Short mmCIF file of C-alpha atoms and ligand atoms in Angstrom, two decimals:
data_model
loop_
_atom_site.label_atom_id
_atom_site.label_comp_id
_atom_site.label_asym_id
_atom_site.label_seq_id
_atom_site.Cartn_x
_atom_site.Cartn_y
_atom_site.Cartn_z
CA MET A 161 14.33 117.51 228.74
CA LYS A 162 11.41 115.78 226.96
CA THR A 163 9.49 113.85 228.11
CA LEU A 164 6.70 111.43 227.00
CA GLU A 165 3.65 114.12 227.88
CA GLU A 166 5.51 116.00 225.38
CA LEU A 167 3.77 113.61 222.76
CA LEU A 168 0.20 114.66 223.81
CA ALA A 169 0.92 118.25 222.74
CA ILE A 170 2.25 117.32 219.07
CA LYS A 171 -0.41 114.93 218.90
CA SER A 172 -3.15 118.03 219.39
CA VAL A 173 -1.71 119.51 216.38
CA THR A 174 -1.15 116.59 214.27
CA LYS A 175 -4.60 115.60 215.02
CA LYS A 176 -6.35 118.87 213.21
CA THR A 177 -3.34 118.50 210.24
CA MET A 178 -4.64 114.39 209.96
CA LEU A 179 -8.24 115.60 209.27
CA VAL A 180 -7.24 117.64 206.54
CA ARG A 181 -5.16 113.99 205.40
CA GLU A 182 -8.19 112.07 205.49
CA ASP A 183 -9.99 114.73 202.65
CA ILE A 184 -7.12 113.53 200.88
CA GLY A 185 -7.19 109.85 201.12
CA ASP A 186 -4.77 106.90 200.63
CA ASP A 187 -3.28 109.10 197.71
CA LYS A 188 -0.42 109.74 198.80
CA ILE A 189 2.84 110.94 197.91
CA LYS A 190 5.45 107.88 198.35
CA ILE A 191 9.25 108.74 199.25
CA VAL A 192 11.00 105.51 199.31
CA VAL A 193 14.45 105.65 200.36
CA GLY A 194 16.98 102.72 199.82
CA MET A 195 18.26 100.42 202.96
CA GLY A 196 20.57 98.01 201.76
CA THR A 197 24.26 98.47 202.70
CA CYS A 198 25.26 100.44 200.06
CA GLY A 199 22.59 102.40 200.59
CA ILE A 200 22.93 103.73 204.27
CA ALA A 201 26.98 103.05 203.80
CA ALA A 202 26.28 106.50 201.50
CA GLY A 203 24.69 107.99 203.58
CA ALA A 204 20.91 107.14 203.44
CA ARG A 205 20.27 107.44 207.14
CA ASP A 206 20.76 111.10 206.65
CA VAL A 207 18.58 111.11 203.41
CA LEU A 208 15.81 109.50 205.04
CA ASN A 209 16.40 111.55 208.20
CA ALA A 210 16.38 114.86 206.32
CA PHE A 211 12.81 114.25 204.60
CA VAL A 212 11.12 113.37 207.02
CA ASP A 213 12.06 116.94 208.23
CA GLY A 214 11.28 118.80 205.29
CA VAL A 215 7.44 117.01 205.15
CA ALA A 216 7.91 118.36 209.22
CA GLU A 217 8.54 121.52 208.39
CA LYS A 218 6.40 122.12 205.20
CA GLU A 219 3.71 120.60 207.12
CA LEU A 220 2.36 118.50 204.39
CA THR A 221 0.07 115.89 205.26
CA ASN A 222 0.12 113.59 201.77
CA VAL A 223 3.54 112.06 202.02
CA ALA A 224 4.79 109.21 203.50
CA VAL A 225 8.66 108.51 203.75
CA THR A 226 9.48 104.70 203.61
CA GLN A 227 12.10 102.52 202.48
CA MET A 228 12.89 99.63 200.51
CA GLY A 229 15.70 97.02 200.11
CA CYS A 230 18.69 97.21 197.61
CA ILE A 231 17.95 97.14 193.97
CA ASP A 232 21.76 96.89 193.09
CA MET A 233 22.87 100.62 192.17
CA CYS A 234 25.50 100.46 195.05
CA LYS A 235 27.25 103.50 192.50
CA TYR A 236 24.35 105.49 192.48
CA GLU A 237 22.95 105.25 196.32
CA PRO A 238 21.36 106.57 198.20
CA ILE A 239 19.37 105.55 195.73
CA VAL A 240 15.11 107.22 196.41
CA GLU A 241 12.10 106.84 194.24
CA VAL A 242 9.26 109.41 194.61
CA THR A 243 6.11 108.61 193.53
CA VAL A 244 3.49 111.08 193.37
CA PRO A 245 -0.35 109.04 192.58
CA GLY A 246 -0.97 109.45 188.92
CA LYS A 247 2.75 110.35 187.92
CA GLU A 248 5.76 107.86 186.50
CA LYS A 249 8.24 106.95 189.71
CA VAL A 250 11.28 109.30 189.83
CA THR A 251 14.26 108.07 190.35
CA TYR A 252 17.36 110.24 191.91
CA VAL A 253 20.60 109.01 192.70
CA ASN A 254 22.80 109.63 194.96
CA MET A 255 20.70 111.72 197.07
CA THR A 256 22.16 113.91 200.03
CA ALA A 257 20.55 115.92 203.51
CA GLU A 258 20.95 118.83 201.52
CA LYS A 259 19.06 117.73 197.08
CA ALA A 260 16.22 116.32 199.51
CA ALA A 261 15.32 119.31 201.21
CA LYS A 262 15.05 120.87 197.54
CA VAL A 263 13.38 117.90 196.39
CA ILE A 264 10.88 118.36 198.80
CA GLU A 265 10.26 122.28 197.94
CA GLU A 266 10.89 121.70 194.40
CA HIS A 267 9.15 118.39 193.49
CA ILE A 268 6.97 116.97 196.38
CA ALA A 269 5.55 120.76 197.72
CA GLY A 270 6.15 122.44 194.24
CA GLY A 271 5.28 119.47 191.67
CA GLU A 272 8.18 119.47 190.03
CA PRO A 273 10.76 116.64 189.53
CA VAL A 274 14.54 118.25 189.80
CA SER A 275 16.13 117.24 187.08
CA GLU A 276 19.34 117.06 187.73
CA TYR A 277 19.13 114.54 190.21
CA ILE A 278 17.53 112.05 188.09
CA LYS A 279 19.95 109.57 186.15
CA MET B 131 30.19 102.08 207.60
CA ARG B 132 31.47 106.05 209.18
CA GLU B 133 30.05 105.55 212.99
CA LEU B 134 28.93 102.01 214.51
CA SER B 135 24.57 102.84 214.49
CA LEU B 136 25.18 102.75 211.17
CA ASN B 137 26.18 99.04 211.46
CA ILE B 138 23.13 98.87 213.60
CA LEU B 139 20.82 100.20 211.60
CA ASP B 140 22.13 97.89 208.79
CA ILE B 141 21.97 94.99 211.06
CA VAL B 142 17.98 95.47 212.38
CA GLU B 143 17.08 96.10 208.01
CA ASN B 144 17.96 92.29 208.06
CA SER B 145 15.22 91.24 210.96
CA VAL B 146 12.98 93.88 209.34
CA SER B 147 13.68 91.70 206.25
CA ALA B 148 13.14 88.77 207.90
CA GLU B 149 9.63 89.84 208.63
CA ALA B 150 10.27 90.80 212.52
CA SER B 151 7.07 92.33 214.58
CA LEU B 152 9.72 93.27 217.45
CA VAL B 153 13.87 94.22 217.48
CA SER B 154 15.16 95.26 220.17
CA ILE B 155 18.87 96.81 220.51
CA GLU B 156 20.47 97.32 223.31
CA LEU B 157 23.79 98.67 223.93
CA THR B 158 25.75 98.03 227.61
CA GLU B 159 28.56 100.24 227.98
CA ASP B 160 31.37 99.39 231.04
CA SER B 161 33.79 102.56 231.62
CA HIS B 162 35.78 100.10 233.88
CA LEU B 163 36.43 97.03 231.17
CA ASN B 164 36.55 99.48 228.62
CA THR B 165 33.77 97.55 226.46
CA LEU B 166 30.69 97.82 224.38
CA SER B 167 28.03 94.77 223.90
CA VAL B 168 25.33 95.46 221.02
CA THR B 169 22.78 92.86 220.89
CA VAL B 170 20.20 92.53 218.22
CA ILE B 171 17.61 90.53 219.08
CA ASP B 172 14.39 89.69 216.45
CA ASN B 173 11.36 87.57 216.71
CA GLY B 174 11.89 87.20 212.49
CA LYS B 175 12.06 84.09 210.37
CA GLY B 176 15.31 82.98 211.08
CA MET B 177 17.87 80.73 209.88
CA THR B 178 18.31 77.32 209.57
CA GLN B 179 21.88 75.77 210.32
CA GLU B 180 22.92 75.39 206.83
CA GLU B 181 21.32 79.64 206.23
CA LEU B 182 23.53 80.50 209.25
CA LEU B 183 27.22 79.16 208.73
CA LYS B 184 26.03 81.06 204.96
CA ALA B 185 25.50 84.21 206.29
CA LYS B 186 28.45 84.73 208.38
CA ASP B 187 30.56 84.11 204.71
CA PRO B 188 30.49 87.26 202.84
CA PHE B 189 29.68 85.79 199.67
CA TYR B 190 25.88 85.01 200.82
CA THR B 191 22.61 86.89 200.54
CA SER B 192 19.46 85.68 199.77
CA GLY B 193 18.17 88.81 197.58
CA THR B 194 17.74 87.62 194.34
CA THR B 195 19.47 90.89 192.54
CA ARG B 196 23.02 91.04 194.32
CA ARG B 197 25.18 87.86 194.95
CA VAL B 198 26.94 89.22 197.80
CA GLY B 199 25.98 89.66 201.30
CA MET B 200 27.40 92.29 203.46
CA GLY B 201 26.17 93.30 205.73
CA ILE B 202 27.11 91.13 208.88
CA PRO B 203 30.75 91.15 207.63
CA LEU B 204 30.84 94.13 208.08
CA PHE B 205 29.55 94.08 211.61
CA LYS B 206 31.35 91.31 212.43
CA MET B 207 34.66 92.95 211.50
CA ALA B 208 34.20 96.23 213.26
CA ALA B 209 34.49 94.40 216.67
CA GLU B 210 36.96 91.90 215.88
CA GLN B 211 38.99 94.78 214.77
CA THR B 212 39.10 96.18 218.00
CA GLY B 213 39.68 92.65 219.85
CA GLY B 214 36.45 92.74 220.92
CA THR B 215 34.24 89.42 219.98
CA PHE B 216 31.38 88.56 217.57
CA SER B 217 28.36 86.05 217.52
CA ILE B 218 25.11 85.43 215.97
CA HIS B 219 22.50 82.72 217.12
CA SER B 220 19.31 81.38 215.30
CA VAL B 221 16.46 79.17 215.42
CA ASP B 222 14.71 78.84 212.11
CA GLY B 223 10.94 79.75 212.30
CA LYS B 224 11.80 81.65 216.07
CA GLY B 225 14.31 84.42 215.53
CA THR B 226 17.96 85.82 215.55
CA LEU B 227 20.49 87.52 218.25
CA ILE B 228 23.24 88.63 216.85
CA ASN B 229 26.08 89.85 219.81
CA ALA B 230 29.21 92.15 218.92
CA ILE B 231 31.49 93.29 222.12
CA PHE B 232 33.63 95.87 221.11
CA LYS B 233 36.99 96.94 223.03
CA THR B 234 35.72 100.62 223.02
CA ASP B 235 40.59 101.46 224.50
CA SER B 236 40.83 100.31 220.24
CA LEU B 237 42.02 102.54 218.57
CA ASN B 238 40.13 100.83 215.94
CA PHE B 239 36.87 101.58 217.74
CA LYS B 240 34.83 103.51 215.99
CA PRO B 241 31.78 105.95 218.07
CA VAL B 242 28.77 104.58 218.68
CA GLY B 243 27.61 107.98 216.71
CA ASP B 244 23.90 109.13 215.48
CA LEU B 245 21.71 106.46 217.89
CA HIS B 246 18.70 108.60 217.23
CA ALA B 247 19.11 108.95 213.82
CA THR B 248 19.10 104.99 213.10
CA VAL B 249 16.26 104.44 215.78
CA SER B 250 13.93 107.65 214.21
CA ALA B 251 14.71 106.26 209.96
CA LEU B 252 13.68 103.14 210.82
CA VAL B 253 10.48 104.21 213.18
CA SER B 254 9.04 106.43 209.95
CA ALA B 255 9.79 103.22 207.62
CA ASN B 256 8.62 100.30 209.09
CA PRO B 257 5.61 101.91 211.40
CA TYR B 258 4.35 98.15 212.12
CA VAL B 259 7.58 96.94 213.43
CA ASP B 260 8.27 97.21 217.45
CA PHE B 261 11.21 98.66 218.51
CA VAL B 262 12.76 98.69 222.24
CA LEU B 263 16.29 100.13 222.55
CA LYS B 264 17.93 99.90 225.90
CA TYR B 265 21.06 101.70 226.43
CA SER B 266 23.07 101.58 229.38
CA VAL B 267 26.61 103.29 230.44
CA ASP B 268 27.65 102.08 233.75
CA ASN B 269 24.36 102.14 236.14
CA ASN B 270 22.85 104.45 234.07
CA GLU B 271 19.95 102.70 231.94
CA PHE B 272 17.50 104.36 229.25
CA VAL B 273 15.08 102.31 227.68
CA PHE B 274 12.58 103.32 224.58
CA ASP B 275 9.73 101.47 224.01
CA THR B 276 7.51 102.20 220.64
CA ARG B 277 4.70 99.96 221.65
CA GLU B 278 5.10 102.96 224.97
CA ILE B 279 5.17 105.21 222.11
CA LYS B 280 1.83 104.16 220.09
CA GLN B 281 0.05 103.62 223.39
CA LYS B 282 0.07 107.54 223.87
CA SER B 283 0.10 108.65 220.97
CA GLU B 284 -3.11 106.42 219.49
CA GLU B 285 -4.30 107.19 216.56
CA ILE B 286 -1.56 109.10 214.95
CA PRO B 287 0.69 106.57 213.44
CA VAL B 288 4.03 106.54 214.69
CA SER B 289 5.39 107.76 211.78
CA SER B 290 4.28 111.31 211.38
CA PRO B 291 6.98 113.40 210.64
CA ASP B 292 6.13 115.17 214.16
CA ILE B 293 6.28 111.88 215.64
CA VAL B 294 9.45 110.97 214.01
CA LYS B 295 11.23 114.07 214.99
CA TRP B 296 10.33 114.19 218.48
CA ILE B 297 10.90 110.21 218.42
CA ARG B 298 14.51 111.44 217.21
CA ASP B 299 15.33 114.51 219.92
CA PHE B 300 13.89 112.17 222.74
CA ILE B 301 16.26 109.03 222.34
CA GLU B 302 19.11 111.95 221.66
CA GLN B 303 18.71 113.64 224.35
CA ASN B 304 18.24 110.66 227.18
CA VAL B 305 21.65 108.95 225.81
CA ASN B 306 23.29 112.35 226.15
CA ASN B 307 22.37 111.94 229.74
CA LEU B 308 23.36 108.71 230.50
CA TYR B 309 27.09 110.25 229.28
CA GLY B 310 26.43 112.83 232.03
CA GLY B 311 24.22 114.71 230.15
CA VAL B 312 27.10 116.28 227.96
CA THR B 313 26.30 116.85 224.55
CA ASP B 314 28.30 117.48 221.24
CA ASN B 315 27.58 121.69 221.49
CA GLU B 316 28.94 121.78 225.27
CA ASN B 317 31.56 120.16 224.00
CA THR B 318 32.51 122.34 221.46
N1 LIG C 490 17.76 89.24 211.14
C1 LIG C 490 17.98 87.66 210.66
N2 LIG C 490 16.40 86.58 210.11
C2 LIG C 490 17.02 85.73 209.18
N3 LIG C 490 17.78 85.92 208.44
C3 LIG C 490 19.03 86.62 208.61
C4 LIG C 490 19.00 87.47 209.67
N4 LIG C 490 20.32 88.31 209.70
C5 LIG C 490 20.21 88.00 208.29
N5 LIG C 490 19.93 87.36 207.85
C6 LIG C 490 20.01 86.19 205.82
O1 LIG C 490 21.85 86.47 205.93
C7 LIG C 490 22.33 86.84 204.67
C8 LIG C 490 23.30 87.54 205.25
O2 LIG C 490 23.43 89.47 205.14
P1 LIG C 490 23.68 90.29 204.99
O3 LIG C 490 23.52 91.90 206.24
O4 LIG C 490 25.11 89.84 205.24
O5 LIG C 490 23.70 90.47 203.64
P2 LIG C 490 22.00 91.15 203.36
O6 LIG C 490 21.60 91.32 203.34
O7 LIG C 490 21.77 89.91 202.26
O8 LIG C 490 22.99 92.08 201.68
P3 LIG C 490 23.48 93.33 202.20
O9 LIG C 490 24.26 93.05 202.34
O10 LIG C 490 22.31 94.52 201.55
O11 LIG C 490 22.71 93.44 203.50
C9 LIG C 490 20.18 87.70 204.66
O12 LIG C 490 19.74 87.41 202.99
C10 LIG C 490 19.47 86.77 205.50
O13 LIG C 490 19.19 85.14 205.03
MG1 LIG C 491 21.93 92.91 205.44
#
């Protein structure tokens, strides 16, 4: 059974990686998932959580997984925008949890956008 | 929507859009009456009487990019299709309360599903908003409150992936416990 006390253990581990983040400053990679009604109906929640898992698993410290409202492209939902500081924004369409894992691997960690998921 | 927890996510997204700083999600299941009550309360900007009337109408949205809003009508329909009820109260400048009661013995009742995934997604995406989850099944109750987590995690943001993952597992286990600790794995 998970307890709140367990959080303290996670905290001490996370704290170490936070020190690294401070060196990087505020220049975070942003992963932004569309969470309007269409996005949610198409599976945006699981896509967002898959990105969280990928970032945690790869221990990436300079990444924020966040959300945006509907951008009126319902048939392309779930839509995910990835912004790497200093680079142009990349928009992924019809995302899934599996595709999210590949974007983490190749784009977020590897620096190469996954062109097949871009509209 | 495939499961109720997705409707709930969608309804809470409205609260977040309305600039709420605190959103409370309350689920109360009664296995004798066969009812599930879902209430979302926020302290966001609320709606005027006119906005409130429109919000119940599937063709209204205050969004500028699209002319139809579907979130509230979908949730209302999900409840009414089970023979349940739906109500919405809002005070301009103060906040909004949405309640839906589901008849759990109806063939049209969809399961709540992964509520833990709903809450963890909300926390990751909105670290500055506080969320409370109160889930009770008959006489058992589980309460989750991000303010309590923030107190414990101190300088580590609640949106850190490790913390978000922990929150997801924590809620999943505690909600399973409400149902007698039967997990999906043990079911199969
Ligand atoms: N909690 C709330 N606080 C304030 N206003 C709200 C709230 N919930 C809904 N509204 C108002 O009601 C409108 C309709 O909401 P609804 O969820 O049905 O559609 P929407 O959010 O506009 O679009 P979407 O289809 O993406 O959900 C919103 O645009 C907003 O103006
Ligand atoms: Mg909405």
